[in-house]
Coordinates of C-alpha atoms (C1' of nucleotides) in Angstrom, one line a residue:
Chain V
M29 CA 159.9 266.6 108.7
G30 CA 156.2 268.9 109.0
A31 CA 155.6 268.4 105.5
E32 CA 152.0 269.3 105.3
V33 CA 150.0 266.9 103.2
A34 CA 148.5 268.7 100.1
E35 CA 144.3 268.8 100.0
P36 CA 143.0 265.5 98.6
G37 CA 142.5 265.9 95.0
T38 CA 145.1 268.0 94.4
V39 CA 148.4 265.0 93.6
R40 CA 145.9 263.0 91.0
P41 CA 143.5 265.1 89.9
G42 CA 143.0 262.8 87.2
G43 CA 140.0 259.9 86.6
R44 CA 138.1 259.1 89.6
T45 CA 138.9 262.3 91.3
A46 CA 137.2 264.2 88.4
R47 CA 134.3 262.2 88.5
V48 CA 133.8 262.0 91.8
R49 CA 133.9 266.0 92.1
T50 CA 131.6 266.1 89.1
A51 CA 129.3 263.9 90.5
V52 CA 129.1 265.5 93.6
L53 CA 128.4 269.0 92.4
Q54 CA 125.4 267.5 90.2
A55 CA 124.2 266.0 92.7
A56 CA 124.4 269.2 95.0
G57 CA 123.1 271.1 92.2
D58 CA 120.3 269.1 92.3
T59 CA 119.5 268.7 95.8
L60 CA 119.6 272.7 95.8
A61 CA 117.2 273.4 92.9
E62 CA 114.6 270.7 94.3
R63 CA 114.8 271.1 98.1
G64 CA 116.8 274.2 99.2
F65 CA 120.0 275.3 101.0
A66 CA 118.5 274.0 104.4
H67 CA 118.3 270.3 103.1
L68 CA 121.7 270.1 101.9
D69 CA 123.5 267.4 103.6
L70 CA 126.6 266.2 102.9
A71 CA 125.5 262.6 103.4
D72 CA 122.6 262.7 101.2
I73 CA 124.6 264.3 98.3
A74 CA 127.2 262.0 98.5
R75 CA 124.0 258.8 98.6
R76 CA 122.8 260.7 95.4
A77 CA 126.0 260.8 93.8
E78 CA 126.6 257.4 94.5
V79 CA 130.4 257.9 96.6
G80 CA 131.2 257.5 100.0
K81 CA 130.5 260.2 102.4
T82 CA 133.5 260.0 103.8
T83 CA 135.0 261.2 100.5
V84 CA 132.7 264.1 100.4
Y85 CA 133.4 264.6 104.6
R86 CA 137.2 264.6 103.2
R87 CA 137.0 267.1 99.9
W88 CA 134.9 269.7 101.0
G89 CA 134.2 269.1 104.6
T90 CA 131.1 271.2 104.9
V91 CA 127.9 272.5 103.7
T92 CA 129.5 275.8 103.0
G93 CA 132.6 274.5 101.7
L94 CA 130.8 272.6 99.0
V95 CA 128.9 275.2 97.9
A96 CA 131.9 277.6 97.5
D97 CA 133.0 275.2 94.9
L98 CA 129.8 274.7 93.4
L99 CA 130.8 279.1 92.7
T100 CA 134.2 278.1 91.4
D101 CA 132.6 275.4 89.1
M102 CA 130.4 277.8 88.1
A103 CA 132.7 280.5 87.8
E104 CA 134.3 278.8 85.0
Q105 CA 131.7 278.6 82.7
S106 CA 130.8 282.4 82.5
L107 CA 129.4 283.5 79.3
P108 CA 132.0 286.3 77.4
R109 CA 130.8 290.3 77.3
T110 CA 128.6 291.7 73.9
E111 CA 129.0 294.8 72.9
S112 CA 126.4 297.0 71.3
G113 CA 128.1 300.2 70.6
S114 CA 126.4 302.4 73.2
L115 CA 126.4 302.4 77.1
L116 CA 123.2 301.6 77.8
G117 CA 122.9 298.9 75.2
D118 CA 126.3 296.8 76.5
L119 CA 124.3 297.8 80.4
K120 CA 121.1 296.4 79.2
A121 CA 122.9 292.8 77.9
N122 CA 124.9 292.7 81.3
A123 CA 121.5 293.5 83.5
R124 CA 119.6 290.6 81.0
L125 CA 122.5 288.1 81.4
V126 CA 122.3 288.3 85.7
R127 CA 118.6 288.4 85.1
R128 CA 118.5 285.1 83.2
T129 CA 121.0 283.8 85.8
L130 CA 119.1 284.7 89.0
A131 CA 115.7 283.7 87.5
D132 CA 116.5 280.5 86.3
P133 CA 115.4 278.1 89.3
R134 CA 118.8 276.4 89.6
Q135 CA 121.2 279.0 89.4
G136 CA 119.1 281.0 91.1
A137 CA 119.0 279.3 94.0
L138 CA 122.5 278.7 94.1
F139 CA 122.8 282.3 94.7
K140 CA 120.6 282.8 97.3
A141 CA 122.6 279.7 98.8
V142 CA 126.0 280.7 98.1
I143 CA 124.9 284.2 99.7
A144 CA 123.4 282.4 102.9
A145 CA 126.9 280.4 103.4
A146 CA 129.3 283.6 102.4
A147 CA 126.9 285.2 105.6
C148 CA 128.0 281.3 107.9
E149 CA 131.2 281.3 106.6
E150 CA 134.2 283.8 106.3
K151 CA 136.1 281.6 104.0
T152 CA 132.9 281.2 101.6
A153 CA 132.3 285.3 101.5
E154 CA 136.2 285.9 100.4
A155 CA 135.3 283.1 97.3
L156 CA 131.9 285.0 96.8
H157 CA 134.0 288.1 96.3
R158 CA 136.5 287.3 94.4
F159 CA 133.7 286.0 92.1
Y160 CA 132.3 289.4 91.6
E161 CA 135.6 291.3 91.3
I162 CA 136.3 289.1 88.6
R163 CA 132.5 289.6 86.7
V164 CA 133.0 293.2 87.7
K165 CA 136.3 293.3 85.8
E166 CA 135.3 291.4 83.1
W167 CA 132.6 294.5 82.0
A168 CA 133.9 297.0 83.5
P169 CA 135.4 297.8 80.3
C170 CA 132.4 298.8 78.7
V171 CA 132.1 301.6 80.9
Q172 CA 135.5 302.6 79.4
Q173 CA 134.3 302.6 76.2
A174 CA 131.7 305.2 77.4
I175 CA 134.3 307.0 78.8
D176 CA 135.9 307.6 75.7
R177 CA 133.4 307.8 73.4
G178 CA 131.7 310.7 76.2
E179 CA 128.9 309.1 76.9
V180 CA 130.2 309.8 80.7
P181 CA 132.0 312.0 83.1
K182 CA 136.1 310.9 82.4
A183 CA 136.7 310.3 86.0
T184 CA 133.2 307.8 86.7
D185 CA 134.7 305.1 88.6
T186 CA 133.9 301.9 86.2
H187 CA 133.5 299.5 88.5
E188 CA 130.8 301.1 90.7
V189 CA 128.5 301.3 87.5
I190 CA 128.8 297.9 87.0
R191 CA 127.6 297.1 90.6
A192 CA 124.9 299.6 89.8
V193 CA 123.8 297.1 87.5
S194 CA 123.5 294.4 89.6
A195 CA 122.1 295.8 92.7
P196 CA 118.8 296.6 92.0
L197 CA 118.3 292.8 90.9
Y198 CA 120.2 290.9 93.8
Y199 CA 117.9 292.7 95.7
R200 CA 114.9 292.0 94.2
L201 CA 115.8 288.6 94.8
L202 CA 116.7 288.2 98.1
T203 CA 113.9 291.0 99.2
S204 CA 110.8 290.7 97.8
R205 CA 108.6 288.3 96.2
D206 CA 108.3 289.9 92.7
P207 CA 109.3 288.1 89.7
L208 CA 112.4 289.5 88.4
D209 CA 111.6 289.8 84.7
E210 CA 113.0 291.7 81.8
A211 CA 111.5 294.8 82.8
A212 CA 113.2 295.3 86.3
A213 CA 116.7 294.6 84.3
D214 CA 116.0 296.9 82.0
R215 CA 115.2 299.5 84.7
A216 CA 118.3 298.3 86.2
A217 CA 120.3 299.2 83.2
E218 CA 119.4 302.5 82.8
A219 CA 118.6 303.5 86.0
A220 CA 122.8 302.9 86.1
A221 CA 122.8 304.8 82.7
A222 CA 121.3 307.7 83.8
A223 CA 123.2 308.0 87.0
A224 CA 126.5 307.8 85.5
R225 CA 125.5 310.1 82.7
A226 CA 124.6 312.5 85.3
G227 CA 127.9 312.0 86.9
V228 CA 127.3 309.9 90.2
Y229 CA 129.3 307.7 89.8
V230 CA 132.6 310.4 89.3
R231 CA 135.5 309.2 91.9
S232 CA 135.9 311.6 94.7
E233 CA 138.1 314.5 94.5
A234 CA 139.6 313.4 97.9
G235 CA 143.2 311.7 95.9
L236 CA 143.4 315.0 93.9
G237 CA 144.7 317.1 96.5
Chain E
M13 CA 86.9 268.8 120.1
G14 CA 90.3 269.4 117.6
A15 CA 90.7 272.8 119.4
E16 CA 94.2 274.2 118.3
V17 CA 96.8 274.5 121.4
A18 CA 97.7 278.2 120.9
E19 CA 101.6 279.0 120.1
P20 CA 103.4 279.3 123.8
G21 CA 103.4 282.9 125.4
T22 CA 100.8 284.4 123.4
V23 CA 98.1 283.2 126.4
R24 CA 99.9 285.0 129.1
P25 CA 102.4 286.6 127.8
G26 CA 103.1 289.0 130.5
G27 CA 105.6 288.8 133.6
R28 CA 108.4 285.8 133.2
T29 CA 107.7 285.1 129.6
A30 CA 108.3 288.4 128.7
R31 CA 111.3 288.4 130.5
V32 CA 112.6 284.7 128.8
R33 CA 111.9 286.5 125.3
T34 CA 113.7 289.9 126.3
A35 CA 117.1 288.0 127.5
V36 CA 117.1 285.4 124.7
L37 CA 116.8 287.9 121.7
Q38 CA 119.4 289.9 123.8
A39 CA 121.6 286.3 124.1
A40 CA 120.7 285.6 120.6
G41 CA 122.0 289.2 119.2
D42 CA 125.0 289.4 121.4
T43 CA 125.9 286.1 119.7
L44 CA 125.1 286.6 116.5
A45 CA 127.4 289.8 116.9
E46 CA 130.9 288.0 118.3
R47 CA 130.3 285.2 116.5
G48 CA 128.1 285.0 113.7
F49 CA 125.2 283.0 112.1
A50 CA 126.7 279.9 112.1
H51 CA 127.4 279.8 115.4
L52 CA 124.0 280.0 116.7
D53 CA 122.7 277.2 118.7
L54 CA 120.1 277.1 120.9
A55 CA 121.3 275.3 123.5
D56 CA 124.3 278.1 123.7
I57 CA 121.4 280.8 124.1
A58 CA 119.4 279.2 126.7
R59 CA 122.6 279.1 128.7
R60 CA 123.7 282.6 128.0
A61 CA 120.2 283.9 128.6
E62 CA 120.1 281.3 131.6
V63 CA 116.8 279.9 130.4
G64 CA 115.9 276.6 130.1
K65 CA 116.6 275.2 126.8
T66 CA 113.2 273.3 126.4
T67 CA 112.1 276.5 126.9
V68 CA 113.7 277.9 123.8
Y69 CA 113.5 274.7 121.8
R70 CA 109.3 275.1 122.5
R71 CA 109.3 278.8 121.7
W72 CA 111.4 279.5 118.8
G73 CA 111.9 275.9 117.5
T74 CA 115.0 276.3 115.3
V75 CA 117.1 278.5 114.4
T76 CA 116.0 280.7 111.7
G77 CA 112.9 280.9 113.8
L78 CA 114.8 282.9 116.4
V79 CA 116.2 284.8 113.8
A80 CA 112.9 285.9 112.5
D81 CA 111.2 286.7 115.5
L82 CA 114.8 289.3 116.0
L83 CA 113.5 290.8 113.0
T84 CA 110.4 291.6 114.4
D85 CA 111.7 292.9 117.6
M86 CA 114.1 295.2 115.2
A87 CA 110.9 296.3 113.3
E88 CA 109.1 297.7 116.2
Q89 CA 111.9 300.2 117.3
S90 CA 112.2 301.9 113.9
L91 CA 113.3 305.2 113.4
P92 CA 110.8 307.8 112.0
R93 CA 111.2 309.1 108.7
T94 CA 112.3 313.0 108.7
E95 CA 111.3 315.4 106.2
S96 CA 114.3 317.5 104.2
G97 CA 112.0 319.6 101.3
S98 CA 113.8 318.0 98.5
L99 CA 114.0 314.4 96.8
L100 CA 117.9 314.5 97.1
G101 CA 117.4 315.5 100.4
D102 CA 115.3 312.7 101.3
L103 CA 116.8 309.6 100.1
K104 CA 120.3 310.8 101.3
A105 CA 118.4 310.6 105.2
N106 CA 117.1 307.3 103.9
A107 CA 120.6 306.3 102.6
R108 CA 122.4 307.3 105.8
L109 CA 119.9 305.6 108.0
V110 CA 120.4 302.4 106.1
R111 CA 123.4 302.4 105.7
R112 CA 124.3 303.3 109.8
T113 CA 122.3 300.3 110.4
L114 CA 124.4 297.7 108.0
A115 CA 127.6 299.3 109.2
D116 CA 127.0 298.5 113.0
P117 CA 128.5 296.0 113.4
R118 CA 125.5 293.8 115.9
Q119 CA 122.5 295.1 113.6
G120 CA 124.7 294.6 110.2
A121 CA 125.5 290.9 111.6
L122 CA 121.9 290.6 112.3
F123 CA 120.7 291.9 108.7
K124 CA 123.0 289.3 107.2
A125 CA 121.7 286.9 109.3
V126 CA 118.3 287.5 108.6
I127 CA 119.3 287.1 105.2
A128 CA 121.0 283.7 105.5
A129 CA 117.8 282.6 107.3
A130 CA 115.6 283.9 104.8
A131 CA 117.6 281.7 102.2
C132 CA 117.2 278.8 104.2
E133 CA 113.2 278.7 104.9
E134 CA 110.3 280.1 103.1
K135 CA 108.7 281.4 106.6
T136 CA 111.3 283.2 107.4
A137 CA 111.3 284.5 104.2
E138 CA 108.0 285.8 104.0
A139 CA 108.9 288.1 107.7
L140 CA 111.5 289.6 105.7
H141 CA 109.4 290.6 103.2
R142 CA 107.0 291.6 105.0
F143 CA 109.8 293.4 106.5
Y144 CA 111.2 295.6 103.6
E145 CA 107.6 296.5 102.7
I146 CA 106.6 298.0 105.9
R147 CA 109.9 300.0 105.6
V148 CA 109.6 300.9 101.7
K149 CA 105.8 302.0 102.5
E150 CA 107.0 304.2 104.9
W151 CA 109.7 306.1 102.7
A152 CA 107.6 305.9 99.3
P153 CA 105.6 309.6 100.6
C154 CA 109.0 311.2 100.0
V155 CA 109.0 310.6 96.8
Q156 CA 105.3 311.3 96.3
Q157 CA 106.3 314.5 97.5
A158 CA 108.7 315.0 94.9
I159 CA 105.9 314.0 92.2
D160 CA 103.6 316.9 93.5
R161 CA 106.8 319.1 93.4
G162 CA 107.1 318.5 90.0
E163 CA 110.8 317.1 90.9
V164 CA 109.7 313.6 89.1
P165 CA 107.1 312.7 86.5
K166 CA 104.2 312.1 87.5
A167 CA 104.0 307.9 86.8
T168 CA 106.9 307.7 89.5
D169 CA 107.1 304.2 90.7
T170 CA 107.1 305.7 94.3
H171 CA 108.6 302.1 95.9
E172 CA 110.8 301.0 93.2
V173 CA 112.5 304.7 93.7
I174 CA 113.2 303.8 97.8
R175 CA 114.3 300.1 96.7
A176 CA 116.6 301.8 94.6
V177 CA 118.5 303.9 97.5
S178 CA 118.9 300.6 99.6
A179 CA 119.8 297.7 96.7
P180 CA 123.4 299.2 96.1
L181 CA 124.1 299.3 100.0
Y182 CA 123.1 295.6 100.9
Y183 CA 124.8 294.7 97.9
R184 CA 127.8 295.8 98.9
L185 CA 127.5 295.0 102.5
L186 CA 126.7 291.4 100.9
T187 CA 129.0 290.9 97.7
S188 CA 131.8 293.1 98.6
R189 CA 134.7 293.7 101.4
D190 CA 134.9 297.4 101.0
P191 CA 133.4 299.7 103.9
L192 CA 130.2 301.2 103.7
D193 CA 130.7 304.6 104.3
E194 CA 128.6 307.5 104.1
A195 CA 130.0 308.6 100.7
A196 CA 128.1 305.2 99.4
A197 CA 125.3 306.1 101.1
D198 CA 125.1 309.5 99.1
R199 CA 126.1 308.4 96.0
A200 CA 123.2 305.3 95.9
A201 CA 121.0 307.9 96.9
E202 CA 122.0 310.6 94.4
A203 CA 121.9 307.7 91.6
A204 CA 118.3 306.7 92.4
A205 CA 117.7 310.6 92.6
A206 CA 119.1 310.9 89.0
A207 CA 117.2 308.4 87.7
A208 CA 114.8 309.1 88.6
R209 CA 114.0 312.7 87.3
A210 CA 115.5 311.0 84.3
G211 CA 111.9 309.0 84.2
V212 CA 113.1 305.4 84.3
Y213 CA 111.1 304.5 87.5
V214 CA 108.2 305.7 85.1
R215 CA 105.4 302.9 86.1
S216 CA 105.3 300.7 82.6
E217 CA 102.5 302.1 80.4
A218 CA 101.2 298.7 79.9
G219 CA 98.3 299.1 82.1
L220 CA 96.9 302.4 80.4
G221 CA 95.8 300.4 77.5
Chain W
dC30 C1' 93.7 286.3 147.3
dC31 C1' 93.2 281.6 145.4
dC32 C1' 92.6 278.4 141.9
dA33 C1' 93.2 276.7 137.3
dT34 C1' 96.7 275.9 133.9
dA35 C1' 100.4 278.3 131.0
dA36 C1' 104.9 278.4 130.6
dC37 C1' 109.2 277.2 132.6
dG38 C1' 113.1 273.8 133.7
dG39 C1' 115.6 269.7 134.3
dT40 C1' 116.9 265.2 133.6
dA41 C1' 117.1 261.4 130.4
dC42 C1' 117.2 259.6 126.2
dT43 C1' 117.1 259.7 120.9
dC44 C1' 119.4 260.0 116.6
dC45 C1' 122.4 261.1 112.7
dA46 C1' 125.3 264.3 111.3
dG47 C1' 130.5 264.1 111.1
dT48 C1' 134.6 261.5 112.6
dT49 C1' 138.1 257.3 112.8
dT50 C1' 140.1 253.2 111.2
dC51 C1' 141.7 250.7 108.1
dG52 C1' 141.5 248.1 104.0
dT53 C1' 140.8 248.4 99.0
dT54 C1' 140.8 250.7 93.8
dA55 C1' 143.3 253.2 90.8
dA56 C1' 146.3 257.3 89.4
dT57 C1' 150.8 258.5 88.1
dC58 C1' 155.4 257.7 87.4
dA59 C1' 159.7 255.2 85.8
Chain K
dT11 C1' 154.0 247.1 82.9
dG12 C1' 154.8 247.2 87.3
dA13 C1' 155.7 249.8 91.9
dT14 C1' 153.9 253.0 94.8
dT15 C1' 150.6 255.7 97.4
dA16 C1' 146.8 259.2 97.0
dA17 C1' 142.2 259.0 96.7
dC18 C1' 137.8 256.0 97.5
dG19 C1' 134.7 253.6 100.6
dA20 C1' 132.6 250.5 104.0
dA21 C1' 132.0 250.0 109.1
dA22 C1' 132.0 251.2 113.5
dC23 C1' 132.0 254.6 116.8
dT24 C1' 131.2 259.3 119.2
dG25 C1' 128.9 263.6 120.8
dG26 C1' 125.8 266.9 120.6
dA27 C1' 121.7 268.8 118.4
dG28 C1' 117.2 268.3 119.6
dT29 C1' 113.1 265.8 122.0
dA30 C1' 110.2 263.8 125.6
dC31 C1' 108.5 263.3 130.3
dC32 C1' 106.8 265.2 134.5
dG33 C1' 107.3 268.3 138.1
dT34 C1' 107.6 272.9 139.4
dT35 C1' 106.9 278.1 138.9
dA36 C1' 104.1 281.9 138.7
dT37 C1' 100.3 284.2 135.3
dG38 C1' 95.7 285.8 134.8
dG39 C1' 90.8 285.5 135.5
dG40 C1' 87.1 285.8 138.7

DNA sequence: CCCATAACGGTACTCCAGTTTCGTTAATCA
DNA sequence: TGATTAACGAAACTGGAGTACCGTTATGGG
């Protein structure tokens, strides 16, 4: 009694189910890049993916839900971090990676859409937060190495430095029409490195009492 | 012949027309703060504003259009810039102002909504870009004064410094669940100041050839 | 003050996003 | 390889977002 039915696609994830997911995410990504978030329509996506619209509604439910899954899918294909031997070098590598992603028509549109979706729905927002938490955690070690090398103060908040690199790039993507060029990426990295060296990201002493 | 009919509300903007706009924007802001962007529904807003839904559709047309007008309305009530005598002081004042705005339930929700709307529609995106252009231009003089005082290099891109202050705050608002506290604002200002002093925002030499 | 008409607003309508229903297909397990 | 049933998908349905129509209100100019 009362046994909840599992989400569709979880009990028999193989074969057809996986094929449907691939086709739908592909169609959703295409539509997003071509026509933007506002034109995402589940029935239309079902048509493009050559899949029943009932299926799309059953598995994803809403546009924001679909976008969240698109984000999950993208998170699985993340590129590994490289190491250059200096903080500035590592941060530049990170900044350029972020820039390339946001400047790409397909992925840039996706990120805009995901942010819009996150502003609409709490559940999508959490998926987005988790995504960035993971990304930041992936890159934080390069700041730790800089601490070990003595490049930046010991109590530096490593996560905050990584976030400082991305922030200006996202800000530009969302609030201006200026192109996201490599110079902008390098500047973001340099600013973060300079501020970190100056001790701006040293964790507050509140906890040391 | 062919004389286009002006937008409703432009020929007789007084009295009733203005009252309707006030009521609708008020209702829209309330709904936004209470229920979020996803629940913005023009018919519902008309009900709350005690205004005919036909009127709302005629004057604003879409949710994104209404949100854009809400932004315009807010832009008109901007606070004047203060001066503290040092770059860091001025940037901190700016950062704290931005933080207070974003942390406010009503205005924070509005900004999230506007960004979501801008991701949906090109027209709203332009309104957003214009808004930030104006805001940045308003605060840029404090960087110019810092140049004049010799605090930062002469060729510093003043606008870029102001944007660098806001970026981390918006990034945090959108991608994390961490609170937007005053410490975050101060850190954003300190980072921008440190980077500016280090010459990160010096305009590229490309144009000097 | 009065007129022309801009702007509002109620009602009825349309259309399609999202749901329900139920038969069909195929993934998994023994 | 066959039984079980998860997952798919076609078709019919429904509710409400957005539109059309037209009478009413009241602004702004003379």
